[in-house]
XYZ file of C-alpha atoms in Angstrom:
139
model
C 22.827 7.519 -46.263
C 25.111 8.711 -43.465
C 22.408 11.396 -42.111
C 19.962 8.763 -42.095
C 22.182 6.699 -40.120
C 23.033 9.574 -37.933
C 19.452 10.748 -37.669
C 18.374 7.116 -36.307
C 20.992 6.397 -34.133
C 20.282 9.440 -32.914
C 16.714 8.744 -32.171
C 17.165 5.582 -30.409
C 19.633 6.877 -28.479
C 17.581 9.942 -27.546
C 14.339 7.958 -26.810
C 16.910 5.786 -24.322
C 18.259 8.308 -22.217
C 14.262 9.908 -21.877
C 12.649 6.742 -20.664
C 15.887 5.699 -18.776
C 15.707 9.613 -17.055
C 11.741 8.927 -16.250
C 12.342 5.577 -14.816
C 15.126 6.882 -12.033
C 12.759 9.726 -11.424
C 9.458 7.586 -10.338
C 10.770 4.132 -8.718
C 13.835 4.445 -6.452
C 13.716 0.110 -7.222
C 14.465 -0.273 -3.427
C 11.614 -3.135 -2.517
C 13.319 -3.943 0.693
C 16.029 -2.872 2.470
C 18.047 -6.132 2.515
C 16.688 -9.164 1.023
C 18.744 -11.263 3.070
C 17.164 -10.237 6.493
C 13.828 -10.079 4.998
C 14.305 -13.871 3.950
C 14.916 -15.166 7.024
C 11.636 -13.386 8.213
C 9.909 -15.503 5.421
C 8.753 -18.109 6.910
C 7.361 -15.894 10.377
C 5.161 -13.733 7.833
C 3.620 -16.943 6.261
C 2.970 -18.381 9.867
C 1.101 -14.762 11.069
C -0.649 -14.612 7.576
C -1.989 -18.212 8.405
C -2.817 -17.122 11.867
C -4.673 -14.062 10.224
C -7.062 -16.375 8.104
C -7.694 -18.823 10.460
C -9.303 -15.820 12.818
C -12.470 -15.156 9.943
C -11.702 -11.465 9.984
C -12.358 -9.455 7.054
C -12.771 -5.745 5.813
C -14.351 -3.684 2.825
C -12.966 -0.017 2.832
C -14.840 2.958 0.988
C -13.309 5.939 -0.168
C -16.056 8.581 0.421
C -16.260 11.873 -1.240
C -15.035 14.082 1.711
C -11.791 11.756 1.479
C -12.205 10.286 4.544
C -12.035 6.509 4.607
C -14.869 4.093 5.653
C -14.018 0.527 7.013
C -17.085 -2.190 7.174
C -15.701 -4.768 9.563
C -17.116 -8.318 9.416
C -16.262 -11.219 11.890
C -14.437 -8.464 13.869
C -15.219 -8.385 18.123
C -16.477 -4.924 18.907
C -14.549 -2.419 20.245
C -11.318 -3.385 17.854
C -8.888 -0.865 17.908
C -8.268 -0.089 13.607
C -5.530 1.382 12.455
C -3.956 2.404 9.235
C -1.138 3.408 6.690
C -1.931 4.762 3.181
C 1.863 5.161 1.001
C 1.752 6.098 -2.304
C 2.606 3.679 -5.195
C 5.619 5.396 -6.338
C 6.823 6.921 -2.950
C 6.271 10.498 -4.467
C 3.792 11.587 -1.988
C 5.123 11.206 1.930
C 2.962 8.103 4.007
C -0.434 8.907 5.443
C -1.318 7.206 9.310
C -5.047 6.747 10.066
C -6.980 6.399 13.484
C -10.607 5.583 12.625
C -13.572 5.939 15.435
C -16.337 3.115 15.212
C -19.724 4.868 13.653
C -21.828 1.968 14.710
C -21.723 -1.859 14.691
C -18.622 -2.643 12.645
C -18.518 0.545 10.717
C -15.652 2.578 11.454
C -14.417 5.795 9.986
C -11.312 7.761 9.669
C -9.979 10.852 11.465
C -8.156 11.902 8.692
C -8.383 12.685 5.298
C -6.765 10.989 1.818
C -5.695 13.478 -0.800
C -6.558 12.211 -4.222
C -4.406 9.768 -6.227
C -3.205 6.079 -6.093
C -2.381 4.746 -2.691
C -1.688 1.615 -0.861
C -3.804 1.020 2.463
C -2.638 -1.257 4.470
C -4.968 -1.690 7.753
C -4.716 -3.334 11.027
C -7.254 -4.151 13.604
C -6.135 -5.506 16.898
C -8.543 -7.013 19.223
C -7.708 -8.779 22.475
C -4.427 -9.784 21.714
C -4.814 -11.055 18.036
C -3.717 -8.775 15.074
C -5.166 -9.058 11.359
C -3.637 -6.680 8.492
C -4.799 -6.139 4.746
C -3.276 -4.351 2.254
C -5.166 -2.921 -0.604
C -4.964 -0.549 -3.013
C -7.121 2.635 -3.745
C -7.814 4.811 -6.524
């Protein structure tokens, strides 16, 4: 009875320190820096997010084979200057800026290319004055 006590303390306690050791090693569980700040910037964020909606922008982003990144742009003035970020989920891979060239009416494309994996784009197109940003995320 005592090595089957032993043996499944053991277990647990082994199976606890494992997914406790792969938890530290993929999420550093920082979401922001200091909540405090960021809560005062709260109510700023909702106001530009309104301000972003109310402007009718909108964009669909491909992920083509050669790993470049195509953005269709809808309700978007030409000649918007698009920009981008791609991070990775788990902040194992290091962040990833875009520049994309236009490729015709509201089709852009970018510059650079997007190893393979998970990844958060967040995009920004600025266009006389006004600024509209999506995040999404790609697989």
């Amino acid at each position: 009875m005592a090595a089957v006590l032993v043996t499944f303390f053991g277990i647990v306690i082994a199976v606890n320190f494992t997914m406790a050791r792969f938890a530290t090693a993929t999420f550093g569980g920082i979401v922001v820096e200091n909540s405090y700040v960021a809560s005062q910037e709260f109510n700023r964020w909702l106001d530009e997010a309104e301000a972003e909606r109310a402007l009718g922008w909108d964009a669909l982003t491909a992920w083509r084979p050669d790993g470049r990144l195509a953005v269709a742009l809808s309700g978007v003035p030409e000649g918007a200057e698009v920009t981008g970020v791609a991070r990775h989920p788990l902040g194992r891979m290091p962040d990833h800026a875009f520049t994309f060239v236009s490729t015709g009416k509201d089709q852009v494309l970018s510059r650079e290319v997007l190893p393979d994996g998970r990844w958060l784009l967040r995009l920004e197109v600025v266009s006389a004055g006004k600024t509209w940003r999506r995040e999404e995320e790609l697989r």
